[in-house]
């Protein structure tokens, strides 16, 4: 029983990330894609991942994967903000 709890605790961030990714795909392609122009899909879709990564990182900032999540989330948001600006300036 103790081994199962340890394995579950080890894989909790992975399970959380996969379920969050599936939820955002369902939300994106099921609901939001019909309202947004196709050229804006990538910046906005990845923006949701960036916000989720920062949220997870802020929640678990004392853990090593929390700090990594904060850094990756910030990089994703900056990259997608840059892509969104380029998309808006081209049109």
PDB file of N, CA, C and O in Angstrom, chain B, residues numbered from 101:
ATOM      1  N   UNK B 101       0.820  -1.190   0.000  1.00  0.00           N
ATOM      2  CA  UNK B 101       0.000   0.000   0.000  1.00  0.00           C
ATOM      3  C   UNK B 101       0.866   1.256   0.000  1.00  0.00           C
ATOM      4  O   UNK B 101       0.549   2.236  -0.675  1.00  0.00           O
ATOM      5  N   UNK B 102       1.961   1.224   0.760  1.00  0.00           N
ATOM      6  CA  UNK B 102       2.837   2.379   0.838  1.00  0.00           C
ATOM      7  C   UNK B 102       3.519   2.644  -0.501  1.00  0.00           C
ATOM      8  O   UNK B 102       3.731   3.799  -0.871  1.00  0.00           O
ATOM      9  N   UNK B 103       3.865   1.573  -1.236  1.00  0.00           N
ATOM     10  CA  UNK B 103       4.490   1.732  -2.544  1.00  0.00           C
ATOM     11  C   UNK B 103       3.562   2.387  -3.547  1.00  0.00           C
ATOM     12  O   UNK B 103       4.001   3.194  -4.365  1.00  0.00           O
ATOM     13  N   UNK B 104       2.275   2.045  -3.492  1.00  0.00           N
ATOM     14  CA  UNK B 104       1.291   2.646  -4.388  1.00  0.00           C
ATOM     15  C   UNK B 104       1.140   4.132  -4.106  1.00  0.00           C
ATOM     16  O   UNK B 104       1.049   4.933  -5.036  1.00  0.00           O
ATOM     17  N   UNK B 105       1.112   4.507  -2.832  1.00  0.00           N
ATOM     18  CA  UNK B 105       0.987   5.922  -2.467  1.00  0.00           C
ATOM     19  C   UNK B 105       2.208   6.706  -2.930  1.00  0.00           C
ATOM     20  O   UNK B 105       2.077   7.842  -3.388  1.00  0.00           O
ATOM     21  N   UNK B 106       3.388   6.116  -2.817  1.00  0.00           N
ATOM     22  CA  UNK B 106       4.607   6.782  -3.254  1.00  0.00           C
ATOM     23  C   UNK B 106       4.619   6.954  -4.766  1.00  0.00           C
ATOM     24  O   UNK B 106       4.992   8.014  -5.266  1.00  0.00           O
ATOM     25  N   UNK B 107       4.212   5.916  -5.501  1.00  0.00           N
ATOM     26  CA  UNK B 107       4.161   6.022  -6.959  1.00  0.00           C
ATOM     27  C   UNK B 107       3.123   7.044  -7.402  1.00  0.00           C
ATOM     28  O   UNK B 107       3.362   7.806  -8.339  1.00  0.00           O
ATOM     29  N   UNK B 108       1.978   7.066  -6.738  1.00  0.00           N
ATOM     30  CA  UNK B 108       0.934   8.023  -7.082  1.00  0.00           C
ATOM     31  C   UNK B 108       1.408   9.446  -6.826  1.00  0.00           C
ATOM     32  O   UNK B 108       1.131  10.342  -7.623  1.00  0.00           O
ATOM     33  N   UNK B 109       2.120   9.666  -5.720  1.00  0.00           N
ATOM     34  CA  UNK B 109       2.650  10.988  -5.406  1.00  0.00           C
ATOM     35  C   UNK B 109       3.705  11.409  -6.422  1.00  0.00           C
ATOM     36  O   UNK B 109       3.802  12.587  -6.766  1.00  0.00           O
ATOM     37  N   UNK B 110       4.491  10.460  -6.899  1.00  0.00           N
ATOM     38  CA  UNK B 110       5.517  10.754  -7.891  1.00  0.00           C
ATOM     39  C   UNK B 110       4.908  11.161  -9.220  1.00  0.00           C
ATOM     40  O   UNK B 110       5.417  12.064  -9.884  1.00  0.00           O
ATOM     41  N   UNK B 111       3.817  10.504  -9.619  1.00  0.00           N
ATOM     42  CA  UNK B 111       3.230  10.769 -10.922  1.00  0.00           C
ATOM     43  C   UNK B 111       2.112  11.806 -10.894  1.00  0.00           C
ATOM     44  O   UNK B 111       1.506  12.072 -11.932  1.00  0.00           O
ATOM     45  N   UNK B 112       1.822  12.396  -9.742  1.00  0.00           N
ATOM     46  CA  UNK B 112       0.747  13.383  -9.657  1.00  0.00           C
ATOM     47  C   UNK B 112       0.964  14.574 -10.587  1.00  0.00           C
ATOM     48  O   UNK B 112       0.012  14.963 -11.264  1.00  0.00           O
ATOM     49  N   UNK B 113       2.162  15.184 -10.669  1.00  0.00           N
ATOM     50  CA  UNK B 113       2.332  16.299 -11.614  1.00  0.00           C
ATOM     51  C   UNK B 113       2.102  15.878 -13.064  1.00  0.00           C
ATOM     52  O   UNK B 113       1.546  16.642 -13.853  1.00  0.00           O
ATOM     53  N   UNK B 114       2.527  14.670 -13.415  1.00  0.00           N
ATOM     54  CA  UNK B 114       2.322  14.175 -14.775  1.00  0.00           C
ATOM     55  C   UNK B 114       0.841  13.971 -15.063  1.00  0.00           C
ATOM     56  O   UNK B 114       0.350  14.364 -16.121  1.00  0.00           O
ATOM     57  N   UNK B 115       0.132  13.359 -14.128  1.00  0.00           N
ATOM     58  CA  UNK B 115      -1.310  13.146 -14.297  1.00  0.00           C
ATOM     59  C   UNK B 115      -2.029  14.482 -14.385  1.00  0.00           C
ATOM     60  O   UNK B 115      -2.921  14.652 -15.217  1.00  0.00           O
ATOM     61  N   UNK B 116      -1.651  15.434 -13.535  1.00  0.00           N
ATOM     62  CA  UNK B 116      -2.251  16.768 -13.559  1.00  0.00           C
ATOM     63  C   UNK B 116      -1.995  17.457 -14.896  1.00  0.00           C
ATOM     64  O   UNK B 116      -2.905  18.056 -15.470  1.00  0.00           O
ATOM     65  N   UNK B 117      -0.769  17.376 -15.390  1.00  0.00           N
ATOM     66  CA  UNK B 117      -0.434  18.022 -16.658  1.00  0.00           C
ATOM     67  C   UNK B 117      -1.178  17.427 -17.836  1.00  0.00           C
ATOM     68  O   UNK B 117      -1.677  18.161 -18.690  1.00  0.00           O
ATOM     69  N   UNK B 118      -1.259  16.103 -17.893  1.00  0.00           N
ATOM     70  CA  UNK B 118      -1.975  15.446 -18.997  1.00  0.00           C
ATOM     71  C   UNK B 118      -3.459  15.779 -18.947  1.00  0.00           C
ATOM     72  O   UNK B 118      -4.060  16.070 -19.981  1.00  0.00           O
ATOM     73  N   UNK B 119      -4.059  15.740 -17.761  1.00  0.00           N
ATOM     74  CA  UNK B 119      -5.489  16.053 -17.671  1.00  0.00           C
ATOM     75  C   UNK B 119      -5.752  17.520 -17.977  1.00  0.00           C
ATOM     76  O   UNK B 119      -6.772  17.848 -18.583  1.00  0.00           O
ATOM     77  N   UNK B 120      -4.848  18.411 -17.569  1.00  0.00           N
ATOM     78  CA  UNK B 120      -5.003  19.827 -17.904  1.00  0.00           C
ATOM     79  C   UNK B 120      -4.867  20.048 -19.407  1.00  0.00           C
ATOM     80  O   UNK B 120      -5.605  20.842 -19.990  1.00  0.00           O
ATOM     81  N   UNK B 121      -3.928  19.348 -20.030  1.00  0.00           N
ATOM     82  CA  UNK B 121      -3.778  19.457 -21.477  1.00  0.00           C
ATOM     83  C   UNK B 121      -5.000  18.966 -22.223  1.00  0.00           C
ATOM     84  O   UNK B 121      -5.446  19.610 -23.172  1.00  0.00           O
ATOM     85  N   UNK B 122      -5.552  17.831 -21.807  1.00  0.00           N
ATOM     86  CA  UNK B 122      -6.767  17.318 -22.450  1.00  0.00           C
ATOM     87  C   UNK B 122      -7.945  18.256 -22.241  1.00  0.00           C
ATOM     88  O   UNK B 122      -8.736  18.476 -23.158  1.00  0.00           O
ATOM     89  N   UNK B 123      -8.065  18.808 -21.047  1.00  0.00           N
ATOM     90  CA  UNK B 123      -9.149  19.751 -20.776  1.00  0.00           C
ATOM     91  C   UNK B 123      -9.026  20.997 -21.641  1.00  0.00           C
ATOM     92  O   UNK B 123     -10.026  21.489 -22.163  1.00  0.00           O
ATOM     93  N   UNK B 124      -7.812  21.511 -21.797  1.00  0.00           N
ATOM     94  CA  UNK B 124      -7.650  22.708 -22.619  1.00  0.00           C
ATOM     95  C   UNK B 124      -7.896  22.411 -24.095  1.00  0.00           C
ATOM     96  O   UNK B 124      -8.419  23.261 -24.815  1.00  0.00           O
ATOM     97  N   UNK B 125      -7.523  21.208 -24.557  1.00  0.00           N
ATOM     98  CA  UNK B 125      -7.828  20.848 -25.947  1.00  0.00           C
ATOM     99  C   UNK B 125      -9.332  20.753 -26.178  1.00  0.00           C
ATOM    100  O   UNK B 125      -9.839  21.224 -27.196  1.00  0.00           O
ATOM    101  N   UNK B 126     -10.040  20.146 -25.236  1.00  0.00           N
ATOM    102  CA  UNK B 126     -11.499  20.054 -25.360  1.00  0.00           C
ATOM    103  C   UNK B 126     -12.112  21.440 -25.332  1.00  0.00           C
ATOM    104  O   UNK B 126     -12.985  21.751 -26.143  1.00  0.00           O
ATOM    105  N   UNK B 127     -11.662  22.276 -24.405  1.00  0.00           N
ATOM    106  CA  UNK B 127     -12.179  23.641 -24.313  1.00  0.00           C
ATOM    107  C   UNK B 127     -11.872  24.422 -25.575  1.00  0.00           C
ATOM    108  O   UNK B 127     -12.733  25.125 -26.104  1.00  0.00           O
ATOM    109  N   UNK B 128     -10.632  24.297 -26.063  1.00  0.00           N
ATOM    110  CA  UNK B 128     -10.216  25.071 -27.225  1.00  0.00           C
ATOM    111  C   UNK B 128     -10.952  24.641 -28.487  1.00  0.00           C
ATOM    112  O   UNK B 128     -11.604  25.453 -29.144  1.00  0.00           O
ATOM    113  N   UNK B 129     -10.844  23.367 -28.818  1.00  0.00           N
ATOM    114  CA  UNK B 129     -11.420  22.908 -30.080  1.00  0.00           C
ATOM    115  C   UNK B 129     -12.927  22.723 -30.001  1.00  0.00           C
ATOM    116  O   UNK B 129     -13.602  22.772 -31.029  1.00  0.00           O
ATOM    117  N   UNK B 130     -13.467  22.514 -28.815  1.00  0.00           N
ATOM    118  CA  UNK B 130     -14.903  22.333 -28.683  1.00  0.00           C
ATOM    119  C   UNK B 130     -15.675  23.628 -28.609  1.00  0.00           C
ATOM    120  O   UNK B 130     -16.787  23.718 -29.129  1.00  0.00           O
ATOM    121  N   UNK B 131     -15.106  24.632 -27.973  1.00  0.00           N
ATOM    122  CA  UNK B 131     -15.867  25.851 -27.728  1.00  0.00           C
ATOM    123  C   UNK B 131     -15.284  27.110 -28.368  1.00  0.00           C
ATOM    124  O   UNK B 131     -16.005  27.867 -29.019  1.00  0.00           O
ATOM    125  N   UNK B 132     -13.997  27.332 -28.188  1.00  0.00           N
ATOM    126  CA  UNK B 132     -13.428  28.622 -28.558  1.00  0.00           C
ATOM    127  C   UNK B 132     -13.001  28.743 -30.014  1.00  0.00           C
ATOM    128  O   UNK B 132     -12.944  29.853 -30.542  1.00  0.00           O
ATOM    129  N   UNK B 133     -12.701  27.636 -30.670  1.00  0.00           N
ATOM    130  CA  UNK B 133     -12.148  27.700 -32.026  1.00  0.00           C
ATOM    131  C   UNK B 133     -13.119  28.319 -33.021  1.00  0.00           C
ATOM    132  O   UNK B 133     -12.687  28.894 -34.020  1.00  0.00           O
ATOM    133  N   UNK B 134     -14.397  28.218 -32.776  1.00  0.00           N
ATOM    134  CA  UNK B 134     -15.360  28.789 -33.721  1.00  0.00           C
ATOM    135  C   UNK B 134     -15.452  30.308 -33.601  1.00  0.00           C
ATOM    136  O   UNK B 134     -15.979  30.961 -34.502  1.00  0.00           O
ATOM    137  N   UNK B 135     -14.951  30.883 -32.508  1.00  0.00           N
ATOM    138  CA  UNK B 135     -15.043  32.328 -32.310  1.00  0.00           C
ATOM    139  C   UNK B 135     -13.774  33.083 -32.682  1.00  0.00           C
ATOM    140  O   UNK B 135     -13.794  34.310 -32.772  1.00  0.00           O
ATOM    141  N   UNK B 136     -12.671  32.370 -32.899  1.00  0.00           N
ATOM    142  CA  UNK B 136     -11.372  33.017 -33.065  1.00  0.00           C
ATOM    143  C   UNK B 136     -10.824  32.730 -34.455  1.00  0.00           C
ATOM    144  O   UNK B 136     -10.984  31.630 -34.983  1.00  0.00           O
ATOM    145  N   UNK B 137     -10.176  33.730 -35.039  1.00  0.00           N
ATOM    146  CA  UNK B 137      -9.590  33.570 -36.372  1.00  0.00           C
ATOM    147  C   UNK B 137      -8.504  32.493 -36.359  1.00  0.00           C
ATOM    148  O   UNK B 137      -7.772  32.364 -35.378  1.00  0.00           O
ATOM    149  N   UNK B 138      -8.396  31.713 -37.450  1.00  0.00           N
ATOM    150  CA  UNK B 138      -7.403  30.622 -37.488  1.00  0.00           C
ATOM    151  C   UNK B 138      -5.960  31.074 -37.260  1.00  0.00           C
ATOM    152  O   UNK B 138      -5.179  30.323 -36.675  1.00  0.00           O
ATOM    153  N   UNK B 139      -5.585  32.267 -37.699  1.00  0.00           N
ATOM    154  CA  UNK B 139      -4.196  32.711 -37.523  1.00  0.00           C
ATOM    155  C   UNK B 139      -3.870  33.056 -36.068  1.00  0.00           C
ATOM    156  O   UNK B 139      -2.702  33.236 -35.724  1.00  0.00           O
ATOM    157  N   UNK B 140      -4.878  33.149 -35.222  1.00  0.00           N
ATOM    158  CA  UNK B 140      -4.658  33.471 -33.817  1.00  0.00           C
ATOM    159  C   UNK B 140      -4.705  32.222 -32.940  1.00  0.00           C
ATOM    160  O   UNK B 140      -4.550  32.322 -31.723  1.00  0.00           O
ATOM    161  N   UNK B 141      -4.918  31.032 -33.544  1.00  0.00           N
ATOM    162  CA  UNK B 141      -5.028  29.801 -32.755  1.00  0.00           C
ATOM    163  C   UNK B 141      -3.792  29.554 -31.904  1.00  0.00           C
ATOM    164  O   UNK B 141      -3.897  29.365 -30.692  1.00  0.00           O
ATOM    165  N   UNK B 142      -2.621  29.553 -32.534  1.00  0.00           N
ATOM    166  CA  UNK B 142      -1.402  29.165 -31.822  1.00  0.00           C
ATOM    167  C   UNK B 142      -1.104  30.073 -30.639  1.00  0.00           C
ATOM    168  O   UNK B 142      -0.909  29.568 -29.533  1.00  0.00           O
ATOM    169  N   UNK B 143      -1.059  31.396 -30.821  1.00  0.00           N
ATOM    170  CA  UNK B 143      -0.753  32.232 -29.651  1.00  0.00           C
ATOM    171  C   UNK B 143      -1.752  32.068 -28.509  1.00  0.00           C
ATOM    172  O   UNK B 143      -1.354  31.990 -27.346  1.00  0.00           O
ATOM    173  N   UNK B 144      -3.023  32.016 -28.823  1.00  0.00           N
ATOM    174  CA  UNK B 144      -4.019  31.938 -27.758  1.00  0.00           C
ATOM    175  C   UNK B 144      -4.088  30.553 -27.128  1.00  0.00           C
ATOM    176  O   UNK B 144      -4.301  30.424 -25.923  1.00  0.00           O
ATOM    177  N   UNK B 145      -3.907  29.518 -27.944  1.00  0.00           N
ATOM    178  CA  UNK B 145      -3.954  28.161 -27.407  1.00  0.00           C
ATOM    179  C   UNK B 145      -2.780  27.920 -26.463  1.00  0.00           C
ATOM    180  O   UNK B 145      -2.963  27.355 -25.385  1.00  0.00           O
ATOM    181  N   UNK B 146      -1.600  28.335 -26.848  1.00  0.00           N
ATOM    182  CA  UNK B 146      -0.436  28.150 -25.994  1.00  0.00           C
ATOM    183  C   UNK B 146      -0.463  29.092 -24.796  1.00  0.00           C
ATOM    184  O   UNK B 146       0.160  28.809 -23.773  1.00  0.00           O
ATOM    185  N   UNK B 147      -1.177  30.204 -24.912  1.00  0.00           N
ATOM    186  CA  UNK B 147      -1.332  31.110 -23.784  1.00  0.00           C
ATOM    187  C   UNK B 147      -2.026  30.401 -22.627  1.00  0.00           C
ATOM    188  O   UNK B 147      -1.680  30.609 -21.464  1.00  0.00           O
ATOM    189  N   UNK B 148      -3.012  29.558 -22.953  1.00  0.00           N
ATOM    190  CA  UNK B 148      -3.701  28.807 -21.900  1.00  0.00           C
ATOM    191  C   UNK B 148      -2.721  27.876 -21.180  1.00  0.00           C
ATOM    192  O   UNK B 148      -2.795  27.720 -19.961  1.00  0.00           O
ATOM    193  N   UNK B 149      -1.808  27.259 -21.928  1.00  0.00           N
ATOM    194  CA  UNK B 149      -0.804  26.402 -21.293  1.00  0.00           C
ATOM    195  C   UNK B 149       0.132  27.221 -20.405  1.00  0.00           C
ATOM    196  O   UNK B 149       0.491  26.788 -19.310  1.00  0.00           O
ATOM    197  N   UNK B 150       0.524  28.399 -20.874  1.00  0.00           N
ATOM    198  CA  UNK B 150       1.404  29.253 -20.078  1.00  0.00           C
ATOM    199  C   UNK B 150       0.779  29.656 -18.754  1.00  0.00           C
ATOM    200  O   UNK B 150       1.437  29.620 -17.715  1.00  0.00           O
ATOM    201  N   UNK B 151      -0.487  30.038 -18.792  1.00  0.00           N
ATOM    202  CA  UNK B 151      -1.189  30.415 -17.560  1.00  0.00           C
ATOM    203  C   UNK B 151      -1.314  29.212 -16.626  1.00  0.00           C
ATOM    204  O   UNK B 151      -1.139  29.342 -15.415  1.00  0.00           O
ATOM    205  N   UNK B 152      -1.614  28.049 -17.187  1.00  0.00           N
ATOM    206  CA  UNK B 152      -1.731  26.842 -16.362  1.00  0.00           C
ATOM    207  C   UNK B 152      -0.389  26.480 -15.730  1.00  0.00           C
ATOM    208  O   UNK B 152      -0.344  26.078 -14.567  1.00  0.00           O
ATOM    209  N   UNK B 153       0.698  26.618 -16.477  1.00  0.00           N
ATOM    210  CA  UNK B 153       2.026  26.299 -15.937  1.00  0.00           C
ATOM    211  C   UNK B 153       2.403  27.268 -14.818  1.00  0.00           C
ATOM    212  O   UNK B 153       2.959  26.853 -13.801  1.00  0.00           O
ATOM    213  N   UNK B 154       2.106  28.551 -14.997  1.00  0.00           N
ATOM    214  CA  UNK B 154       2.406  29.530 -13.954  1.00  0.00           C
ATOM    215  C   UNK B 154       1.561  29.265 -12.713  1.00  0.00           C
ATOM    216  O   UNK B 154       2.048  29.390 -11.589  1.00  0.00           O
ATOM    217  N   UNK B 155       0.297  28.900 -12.913  1.00  0.00           N
ATOM    218  CA  UNK B 155      -0.574  28.587 -11.778  1.00  0.00           C
ATOM    219  C   UNK B 155      -0.042  27.387 -10.999  1.00  0.00           C
ATOM    220  O   UNK B 155       0.032  27.423  -9.770  1.00  0.00           O
ATOM    221  N   UNK B 156       0.326  26.329 -11.713  1.00  0.00           N
ATOM    222  CA  UNK B 156       0.894  25.151 -11.054  1.00  0.00           C
ATOM    223  C   UNK B 156       2.199  25.503 -10.348  1.00  0.00           C
ATOM    224  O   UNK B 156       2.449  25.052  -9.231  1.00  0.00           O
ATOM    225  N   UNK B 157       3.028  26.310 -11.005  1.00  0.00           N
ATOM    226  CA  UNK B 157       4.297  26.699 -10.398  1.00  0.00           C
ATOM    227  C   UNK B 157       4.123  27.534  -9.143  1.00  0.00           C
ATOM    228  O   UNK B 157       4.864  27.362  -8.175  1.00  0.00           O
ATOM    229  N   UNK B 158       3.146  28.440  -9.149  1.00  0.00           N
ATOM    230  CA  UNK B 158       2.889  29.255  -7.959  1.00  0.00           C
ATOM    231  C   UNK B 158       2.348  28.397  -6.817  1.00  0.00           C
ATOM    232  O   UNK B 158       2.632  28.647  -5.646  1.00  0.00           O
ATOM    233  N   UNK B 159       1.569  27.386  -7.178  1.00  0.00           N
ATOM    234  CA  UNK B 159       0.980  26.504  -6.172  1.00  0.00           C
ATOM    235  C   UNK B 159       2.042  25.607  -5.541  1.00  0.00           C
ATOM    236  O   UNK B 159       2.016  25.365  -4.335  1.00  0.00           O
ATOM    237  N   UNK B 160       2.970  25.115  -6.351  1.00  0.00           N
ATOM    238  CA  UNK B 160       4.003  24.186  -5.873  1.00  0.00           C
ATOM    239  C   UNK B 160       5.397  24.803  -5.973  1.00  0.00           C
ATOM    240  O   UNK B 160       6.346  24.117  -6.353  1.00  0.00           O
ATOM    241  N   UNK B 161       5.535  26.086  -5.640  1.00  0.00           N
ATOM    242  CA  UNK B 161       6.804  26.777  -5.855  1.00  0.00           C
ATOM    243  C   UNK B 161       7.939  26.280  -4.968  1.00  0.00           C
ATOM    244  O   UNK B 161       9.105  26.530  -5.276  1.00  0.00           O
ATOM    245  N   UNK B 162       7.637  25.595  -3.892  1.00  0.00           N
ATOM    246  CA  UNK B 162       8.691  25.063  -3.028  1.00  0.00           C
ATOM    247  C   UNK B 162       9.330  23.805  -3.611  1.00  0.00           C
ATOM    248  O   UNK B 162      10.441  23.438  -3.225  1.00  0.00           O
ATOM    249  N   UNK B 163       8.645  23.148  -4.529  1.00  0.00           N
ATOM    250  CA  UNK B 163       9.166  21.934  -5.172  1.00  0.00           C
ATOM    251  C   UNK B 163       9.989  22.333  -6.395  1.00  0.00           C
ATOM    252  O   UNK B 163       9.814  23.423  -6.938  1.00  0.00           O
ATOM    253  N   UNK B 164      10.878  21.455  -6.820  1.00  0.00           N
ATOM    254  CA  UNK B 164      11.711  21.766  -7.983  1.00  0.00           C
ATOM    255  C   UNK B 164      10.874  21.854  -9.254  1.00  0.00           C
ATOM    256  O   UNK B 164      11.137  22.700 -10.109  1.00  0.00           O
ATOM    257  N   UNK B 165       9.858  20.981  -9.391  1.00  0.00           N
ATOM    258  CA  UNK B 165       9.033  21.062 -10.594  1.00  0.00           C
ATOM    259  C   UNK B 165       8.144  22.298 -10.577  1.00  0.00           C
ATOM    260  O   UNK B 165       7.686  22.731 -11.635  1.00  0.00           O
ATOM    261  N   UNK B 166       7.887  22.879  -9.406  1.00  0.00           N
ATOM    262  CA  UNK B 166       7.116  24.117  -9.331  1.00  0.00           C
ATOM    263  C   UNK B 166       7.903  25.290  -9.889  1.00  0.00           C
ATOM    264  O   UNK B 166       7.367  26.113 -10.631  1.00  0.00           O
ATOM    265  N   UNK B 167       9.174  25.361  -9.528  1.00  0.00           N
ATOM    266  CA  UNK B 167      10.022  26.437 -10.061  1.00  0.00           C
ATOM    267  C   UNK B 167      10.229  26.267 -11.563  1.00  0.00           C
ATOM    268  O   UNK B 167      10.238  27.250 -12.305  1.00  0.00           O
ATOM    269  N   UNK B 168      10.394  25.029 -12.010  1.00  0.00           N
ATOM    270  CA  UNK B 168      10.528  24.765 -13.442  1.00  0.00           C
ATOM    271  C   UNK B 168       9.244  25.143 -14.172  1.00  0.00           C
ATOM    272  O   UNK B 168       9.292  25.710 -15.264  1.00  0.00           O
ATOM    273  N   UNK B 169       8.114  24.835 -13.580  1.00  0.00           N
ATOM    274  CA  UNK B 169       6.827  25.163 -14.177  1.00  0.00           C
ATOM    275  C   UNK B 169       6.642  26.675 -14.292  1.00  0.00           C
ATOM    276  O   UNK B 169       6.130  27.162 -15.301  1.00  0.00           O
ATOM    277  N   UNK B 170       7.054  27.417 -13.268  1.00  0.00           N
ATOM    278  CA  UNK B 170       6.987  28.880 -13.329  1.00  0.00           C
ATOM    279  C   UNK B 170       7.831  29.423 -14.477  1.00  0.00           C
ATOM    280  O   UNK B 170       7.391  30.299 -15.221  1.00  0.00           O
ATOM    281  N   UNK B 171       9.042  28.898 -14.615  1.00  0.00           N
ATOM    282  CA  UNK B 171       9.933  29.376 -15.671  1.00  0.00           C
ATOM    283  C   UNK B 171       9.393  29.043 -17.057  1.00  0.00           C
ATOM    284  O   UNK B 171       9.401  29.895 -17.946  1.00  0.00           O
ATOM    285  N   UNK B 172       8.928  27.822 -17.248  1.00  0.00           N
ATOM    286  CA  UNK B 172       8.399  27.425 -18.558  1.00  0.00           C
ATOM    287  C   UNK B 172       7.137  28.211 -18.883  1.00  0.00           C
ATOM    288  O   UNK B 172       6.941  28.624 -20.026  1.00  0.00           O
ATOM    289  N   UNK B 173       6.278  28.422 -17.888  1.00  0.00           N
ATOM    290  CA  UNK B 173       5.062  29.206 -18.104  1.00  0.00           C
ATOM    291  C   UNK B 173       5.372  30.632 -18.510  1.00  0.00           C
ATOM    292  O   UNK B 173       4.726  31.178 -19.404  1.00  0.00           O
ATOM    293  N   UNK B 174       6.355  31.244 -17.861  1.00  0.00           N
ATOM    294  CA  UNK B 174       6.735  32.611 -18.214  1.00  0.00           C
ATOM    295  C   UNK B 174       7.301  32.675 -19.631  1.00  0.00           C
ATOM    296  O   UNK B 174       7.002  33.608 -20.376  1.00  0.00           O
ATOM    297  N   UNK B 175       8.110  31.697 -20.006  1.00  0.00           N
ATOM    298  CA  UNK B 175       8.666  31.663 -21.367  1.00  0.00           C
ATOM    299  C   UNK B 175       7.556  31.476 -22.396  1.00  0.00           C
ATOM    300  O   UNK B 175       7.552  32.142 -23.431  1.00  0.00           O
ATOM    301  N   UNK B 176       6.616  30.577 -22.117  1.00  0.00           N
ATOM    302  CA  UNK B 176       5.491  30.373 -23.036  1.00  0.00           C
ATOM    303  C   UNK B 176       4.669  31.641 -23.209  1.00  0.00           C
ATOM    304  O   UNK B 176       4.304  32.003 -24.328  1.00  0.00           O
ATOM    305  N   UNK B 177       4.379  32.318 -22.099  1.00  0.00           N
ATOM    306  CA  UNK B 177       3.584  33.544 -22.196  1.00  0.00           C
ATOM    307  C   UNK B 177       4.319  34.627 -22.973  1.00  0.00           C
ATOM    308  O   UNK B 177       3.712  35.327 -23.783  1.00  0.00           O
ATOM    309  N   UNK B 178       5.624  34.773 -22.733  1.00  0.00           N
ATOM    310  CA  UNK B 178       6.375  35.792 -23.456  1.00  0.00           C
ATOM    311  C   UNK B 178       6.419  35.473 -24.952  1.00  0.00           C
ATOM    312  O   UNK B 178       6.216  36.362 -25.779  1.00  0.00           O
ATOM    313  N   UNK B 179       6.680  34.226 -25.300  1.00  0.00           N
ATOM    314  CA  UNK B 179       6.736  33.821 -26.700  1.00  0.00           C
ATOM    315  C   UNK B 179       5.387  34.017 -27.382  1.00  0.00           C
ATOM    316  O   UNK B 179       5.324  34.503 -28.512  1.00  0.00           O
ATOM    317  N   UNK B 180       4.328  33.647 -26.711  1.00  0.00           N
ATOM    318  CA  UNK B 180       3.009  33.774 -27.321  1.00  0.00           C
ATOM    319  C   UNK B 180       2.551  35.219 -27.390  1.00  0.00           C
ATOM    320  O   UNK B 180       1.827  35.588 -28.314  1.00  0.00           O
ATOM    321  N   UNK B 181       2.955  36.046 -26.432  1.00  0.00           N
ATOM    322  CA  UNK B 181       2.655  37.473 -26.515  1.00  0.00           C
ATOM    323  C   UNK B 181       3.368  38.077 -27.713  1.00  0.00           C
ATOM    324  O   UNK B 181       2.798  38.899 -28.430  1.00  0.00           O
ATOM    325  N   UNK B 182       4.612  37.672 -27.929  1.00  0.00           N
ATOM    326  CA  UNK B 182       5.375  38.144 -29.082  1.00  0.00           C
ATOM    327  C   UNK B 182       4.711  37.690 -30.386  1.00  0.00           C
ATOM    328  O   UNK B 182       4.584  38.481 -31.320  1.00  0.00           O
ATOM    329  N   UNK B 183       4.288  36.426 -30.455  1.00  0.00           N
ATOM    330  CA  UNK B 183       3.596  35.919 -31.650  1.00  0.00           C
ATOM    331  C   UNK B 183       2.279  36.650 -31.890  1.00  0.00           C
ATOM    332  O   UNK B 183       1.932  36.951 -33.032  1.00  0.00           O
ATOM    333  N   UNK B 184       1.554  36.934 -30.824  1.00  0.00           N
ATOM    334  CA  UNK B 184       0.285  37.639 -30.952  1.00  0.00           C
ATOM    335  C   UNK B 184       0.509  39.054 -31.467  1.00  0.00           C
ATOM    336  O   UNK B 184      -0.248  39.529 -32.313  1.00  0.00           O
ATOM    337  N   UNK B 185       1.536  39.731 -30.970  1.00  0.00           N
ATOM    338  CA  UNK B 185       1.846  41.071 -31.475  1.00  0.00           C
ATOM    339  C   UNK B 185       2.215  41.034 -32.949  1.00  0.00           C
ATOM    340  O   UNK B 185       1.779  41.892 -33.716  1.00  0.00           O
ATOM    341  N   UNK B 186       3.010  40.056 -33.356  1.00  0.00           N
ATOM    342  CA  UNK B 186       3.369  39.937 -34.768  1.00  0.00           C
ATOM    343  C   UNK B 186       2.142  39.669 -35.626  1.00  0.00           C
ATOM    344  O   UNK B 186       2.020  40.219 -36.721  1.00  0.00           O
ATOM    345  N   UNK B 187       1.239  38.836 -35.145  1.00  0.00           N
ATOM    346  CA  UNK B 187       0.017  38.531 -35.889  1.00  0.00           C
ATOM    347  C   UNK B 187      -0.840  39.771 -36.040  1.00  0.00           C
ATOM    348  O   UNK B 187      -1.384  40.022 -37.115  1.00  0.00           O
ATOM    349  N   UNK B 188      -0.967  40.542 -34.985  1.00  0.00           N
ATOM    350  CA  UNK B 188      -1.796  41.740 -35.044  1.00  0.00           C
ATOM    351  C   UNK B 188      -1.157  42.836 -35.888  1.00  0.00           C
ATOM    352  O   UNK B 188      -1.870  43.598 -36.541  1.00  0.00           O
ATOM    353  N   UNK B 189       0.170  42.932 -35.888  1.00  0.00           N
ATOM    354  CA  UNK B 189       0.845  43.959 -36.669  1.00  0.00           C
ATOM    355  C   UNK B 189       0.849  43.642 -38.161  1.00  0.00           C
ATOM    356  O   UNK B 189       0.898  44.557 -38.983  1.00  0.00           O
ATOM    357  N   UNK B 190       0.799  42.369 -38.521  1.00  0.00           N
ATOM    358  CA  UNK B 190       0.791  41.976 -39.933  1.00  0.00           C
ATOM    359  C   UNK B 190      -0.546  42.308 -40.571  1.00  0.00           C
ATOM    360  O   UNK B 190      -0.601  42.697 -41.738  1.00  0.00           O
ATOM    361  N   UNK B 191      -1.624  42.155 -39.813  1.00  0.00           N
ATOM    362  CA  UNK B 191      -2.955  42.391 -40.383  1.00  0.00           C
ATOM    363  C   UNK B 191      -3.323  43.839 -40.411  1.00  0.00           C
ATOM    364  O   UNK B 191      -4.412  44.191 -40.862  1.00  0.00           O
TER     365      UNK B 191
END
